[in-house]
């Protein structure tokens, strides 16, 4: 019976995390952590590590799909990635010094906010308009945004992907599909760094069954979502993205309340 519950919970967690990653570059931790801690009793820090490990393949396959469709800006994402990675380590270290309390509530706010934003005020920036932004603005936004995103991602294991999407679209003026593609590209490396930091600094081995199931299910659903996202129009993507984020935000909030 326990195996059935474990498979069911990880399947739901992987589906939610994969859809969030493929459609929005969302960190898998925003969905996986509350489900694992609430229904399987997994320690918070271990759940964060498992979620970040699940992010690695899911983000990588999503980034590859966006790249094939020319919706990935690697060059201008490298500056942000450098600061995200550096501050992810710092955030993971600070997190390891604090008790495993409810530190993930911030991600719920970000998820709900962005979900509503994409529905009410869709991002309709074109690639031409995106490329017209000044280089100085991009670099400054990447440095400041990357530092903040990395620390939050390492500290709570969630919210990094959502914050990155917000910075790329609202601050740096990215076209939506390119913003999501660039976000999942950066999150691939952020997830590797964050997962390794949590397991090494935490000094514990993960539950390999839960880890394997979460990685597999998240990978599968992220691939499905990324393929769909690259085929639909910007208007449709905004609606789908907003609906998925709003639904996930409500579900996560509900889990936190009944926990």
Coordinates of C-alpha atoms in Angstrom, one line a residue:
X1 CA 0.0 0.0 0.0
X2 CA 2.8 2.4 0.9
X3 CA 4.5 1.7 -2.5
X4 CA 1.2 2.6 -4.3
X5 CA 0.9 5.9 -2.3
X6 CA 4.5 6.7 -3.1
X7 CA 4.0 6.1 -6.8
X8 CA 0.7 8.1 -6.8
X9 CA 2.1 11.1 -5.0
X10 CA 5.3 11.2 -7.1
X11 CA 3.3 10.9 -10.3
X12 CA 1.1 13.8 -9.4
X13 CA 4.2 15.8 -8.2
X14 CA 6.0 14.9 -11.4
X15 CA 3.1 15.9 -13.6
X16 CA 2.6 19.3 -11.9
X17 CA 6.4 20.0 -11.8
X18 CA 6.9 18.8 -15.4
X19 CA 4.1 20.9 -16.8
X20 CA 5.3 23.9 -14.8
X21 CA 8.9 23.4 -16.1
X22 CA 7.9 22.8 -19.8
X23 CA 5.4 25.6 -20.0
X24 CA 7.0 28.2 -17.7
X25 CA 10.5 27.3 -16.7
X26 CA 9.1 26.8 -13.2
X27 CA 11.2 25.1 -10.5
X28 CA 10.0 21.6 -9.8
X29 CA 10.5 22.3 -6.1
X30 CA 7.4 24.6 -6.0
X31 CA 5.2 21.5 -6.6
X32 CA 7.3 18.5 -5.4
X33 CA 8.4 19.9 -2.0
X34 CA 4.9 20.5 -0.5
X35 CA 3.7 17.1 -1.9
X36 CA 6.6 15.1 -0.6
X37 CA 6.6 16.7 2.8
X38 CA 2.8 16.6 3.3
X39 CA 1.9 13.2 2.0
X40 CA 5.2 11.1 2.3
X41 CA 6.7 12.8 5.3
X42 CA 10.0 13.6 3.6
X43 CA 12.3 16.0 5.4
X44 CA 12.1 19.5 3.9
X45 CA 15.7 19.8 3.0
X46 CA 15.8 16.3 1.5
X47 CA 12.6 17.1 -0.5
X48 CA 14.3 20.3 -1.8
X49 CA 17.3 18.2 -2.9
X50 CA 15.1 15.7 -4.7
X51 CA 13.1 18.4 -6.4
X52 CA 16.2 20.2 -7.6
X53 CA 17.6 16.9 -8.9
X54 CA 14.3 16.3 -10.7
X55 CA 14.7 19.7 -12.3
X56 CA 18.0 18.8 -14.0
X57 CA 16.7 16.4 -16.7
X58 CA 13.4 18.2 -17.0
X59 CA 14.9 21.6 -17.6
X60 CA 17.6 20.2 -19.9
X61 CA 15.1 18.4 -22.2
X62 CA 12.9 21.5 -22.2
X63 CA 15.8 23.8 -23.0
X64 CA 16.8 21.5 -25.9
X65 CA 13.2 21.6 -27.3
X66 CA 13.1 25.4 -27.1
X67 CA 16.5 25.6 -28.6
X68 CA 15.5 23.5 -31.6
X69 CA 12.6 26.0 -32.2
X70 CA 15.0 29.0 -31.9
X71 CA 13.5 30.2 -28.7
X72 CA 16.6 30.1 -26.6
X73 CA 19.0 33.0 -25.9
X74 CA 22.2 31.3 -24.6
X75 CA 24.6 34.2 -25.1
X76 CA 22.7 36.8 -23.1
X77 CA 21.7 34.2 -20.5
X78 CA 25.3 33.3 -19.5
X79 CA 25.8 36.5 -17.4
X80 CA 22.6 35.8 -15.4
X81 CA 23.5 32.1 -15.1
X82 CA 26.9 32.9 -13.6
X83 CA 25.3 35.0 -10.8
X84 CA 22.5 32.5 -10.3
X85 CA 24.9 29.6 -9.8
X86 CA 27.1 31.6 -7.4
X87 CA 24.3 32.8 -5.2
X88 CA 22.5 29.4 -5.3
X89 CA 25.4 28.0 -3.4
X90 CA 25.2 30.8 -0.9
X91 CA 21.5 30.4 -0.5
X92 CA 21.9 26.6 0.0
X93 CA 24.5 27.2 2.7
X94 CA 22.3 29.7 4.6
X95 CA 19.4 27.3 4.3
X96 CA 21.4 24.5 5.9
X97 CA 22.0 26.6 9.0
X98 CA 18.3 27.2 9.6
X99 CA 15.6 24.7 10.9
X100 CA 13.4 23.0 8.3
X101 CA 10.3 25.1 8.7
X102 CA 7.9 26.4 6.1
X103 CA 10.3 28.4 4.0
X104 CA 8.6 27.7 0.7
X105 CA 5.6 30.0 1.0
X106 CA 7.3 32.7 -1.1
X107 CA 7.1 30.5 -4.2
X108 CA 3.3 30.3 -3.8
X109 CA 3.0 34.0 -4.0
X110 CA 5.2 34.3 -7.0
X111 CA 3.4 31.4 -8.8
X112 CA -0.1 32.9 -8.2
X113 CA 1.0 36.4 -9.1
X114 CA 2.6 35.3 -12.4
X115 CA -0.4 33.1 -13.2
X116 CA -2.8 36.0 -12.9
X117 CA -0.4 38.4 -14.7
X118 CA -0.1 36.2 -17.8
X119 CA -3.9 35.9 -18.0
X120 CA -4.7 39.6 -17.3
X121 CA -1.7 41.2 -19.0
X122 CA -0.1 38.7 -21.5
X123 CA 3.4 39.2 -22.7
X124 CA 3.2 40.0 -26.4
X125 CA 6.7 41.3 -27.0
X126 CA 8.2 40.3 -30.3
X127 CA 11.7 39.0 -30.9
X128 CA 12.5 42.2 -32.9
X129 CA 11.5 44.4 -29.9
X130 CA 13.4 42.1 -27.5
X131 CA 16.7 42.5 -29.5
X132 CA 16.4 46.3 -29.6
X133 CA 17.0 46.5 -25.8
X134 CA 20.3 48.1 -24.8
X135 CA 23.2 45.8 -23.9
X136 CA 23.8 47.8 -20.7
X137 CA 20.3 47.2 -19.5
X138 CA 20.5 43.5 -20.2
X139 CA 23.8 43.1 -18.3
X140 CA 22.7 45.1 -15.3
X141 CA 19.4 43.3 -15.1
X142 CA 21.1 39.9 -15.5
X143 CA 23.6 40.7 -12.7
X144 CA 21.1 42.0 -10.1
X145 CA 18.3 39.6 -11.1
X146 CA 20.7 36.6 -11.2
X147 CA 22.0 37.3 -7.7
X148 CA 18.5 37.5 -6.2
X149 CA 17.1 34.5 -8.1
X150 CA 20.1 32.3 -7.2
X151 CA 19.9 33.1 -3.5
X152 CA 16.1 32.4 -3.4
X153 CA 16.5 29.2 -5.4
X154 CA 19.2 27.9 -3.1
X155 CA 17.5 29.1 0.1
X156 CA 14.0 27.8 -0.4
X157 CA 14.5 25.5 -3.4
X158 CA 11.6 27.2 -5.2
X159 CA 10.7 30.4 -6.9
X160 CA 13.9 30.7 -8.9
X161 CA 12.3 29.7 -12.2
X162 CA 9.3 32.0 -11.6
X163 CA 11.5 34.9 -10.6
X164 CA 13.7 34.4 -13.6
X165 CA 10.7 34.4 -15.9
X166 CA 9.5 37.6 -14.3
X167 CA 12.9 39.3 -14.7
X168 CA 13.3 38.2 -18.3
X169 CA 9.9 39.3 -19.4
X170 CA 9.2 42.4 -17.2
X171 CA 12.7 43.8 -16.7
X172 CA 14.7 42.6 -19.7
X173 CA 11.8 42.7 -22.2
X174 CA 12.1 39.1 -23.5
X175 CA 9.6 37.6 -25.9
X176 CA 7.7 34.9 -23.9
X177 CA 8.9 31.7 -25.6
X178 CA 12.5 32.9 -25.6
X179 CA 12.1 33.9 -21.9
X180 CA 10.9 30.4 -21.0
X181 CA 13.6 28.7 -23.1
X182 CA 16.3 30.8 -21.6
X183 CA 14.9 30.2 -18.1
X184 CA 14.9 26.4 -18.4
X185 CA 18.4 26.6 -19.8
X186 CA 19.7 28.5 -16.8
X187 CA 17.6 26.3 -14.4
X188 CA 19.3 23.2 -15.7
X189 CA 22.6 24.3 -14.2
X190 CA 21.0 26.0 -11.2
X191 CA 19.3 22.7 -10.4
X192 CA 22.6 20.7 -10.6
X193 CA 24.3 23.2 -8.3
X194 CA 21.4 23.4 -5.8
X195 CA 20.8 19.6 -5.6
X196 CA 24.5 18.9 -5.0
X197 CA 24.7 21.6 -2.4
X198 CA 21.7 20.3 -0.5
X199 CA 22.8 16.7 -0.4
X200 CA 26.5 17.5 0.3
X201 CA 25.8 20.2 2.9
X202 CA 22.9 18.2 4.4
X203 CA 25.1 15.1 4.8
X204 CA 22.2 12.7 4.0
X205 CA 21.4 10.3 1.3
X206 CA 18.1 10.8 -0.6
X207 CA 15.3 8.2 -0.8
X208 CA 16.4 6.7 -4.1
X209 CA 12.9 5.3 -4.9
X210 CA 11.2 8.7 -4.4
X211 CA 14.1 10.4 -6.2
X212 CA 13.9 8.1 -9.2
X213 CA 10.2 8.4 -9.6
X214 CA 10.2 12.2 -9.3
X215 CA 12.9 12.5 -11.9
X216 CA 11.2 10.1 -14.3
X217 CA 7.7 11.6 -14.1
X218 CA 9.0 15.2 -14.1
X219 CA 11.1 14.5 -17.2
X220 CA 8.2 12.9 -19.1
X221 CA 5.7 15.7 -18.5
X222 CA 8.3 18.5 -19.1
X223 CA 9.0 17.1 -22.5
X224 CA 5.2 17.0 -23.4
X225 CA 4.7 20.6 -22.2
X226 CA 7.8 22.0 -24.0
X227 CA 6.7 20.4 -27.3
X228 CA 3.2 21.9 -27.0
X229 CA 4.4 25.3 -25.8
X230 CA 6.6 25.7 -28.9
X231 CA 3.8 24.9 -31.3
X232 CA 1.1 27.2 -30.0
X233 CA 0.7 31.0 -30.6
X234 CA 1.9 33.6 -28.1
X235 CA -1.7 34.4 -27.1
X236 CA -2.5 30.8 -26.4
X237 CA 0.8 30.2 -24.6
X238 CA 0.0 33.2 -22.3
X239 CA -3.4 31.8 -21.5
X240 CA -2.1 28.2 -20.9
X241 CA 0.8 29.5 -18.9
X242 CA -1.3 31.7 -16.7
X243 CA -3.9 29.0 -16.2
X244 CA -1.2 26.3 -15.3
X245 CA 0.5 28.7 -12.9
X246 CA -2.7 29.9 -11.2
X247 CA -3.9 26.3 -10.8
X248 CA -0.5 25.2 -9.3
X249 CA -0.5 28.2 -7.0
X250 CA -3.9 27.3 -5.7
X251 CA -3.1 23.6 -5.2
X252 CA 0.2 24.4 -3.4
X253 CA -1.5 26.9 -1.2
X254 CA -4.2 24.4 -0.3
X255 CA -1.5 21.8 0.6
X256 CA 0.2 24.3 2.8
X257 CA -3.0 25.1 4.6
X258 CA -3.9 21.4 5.3
X259 CA -0.3 20.4 6.2

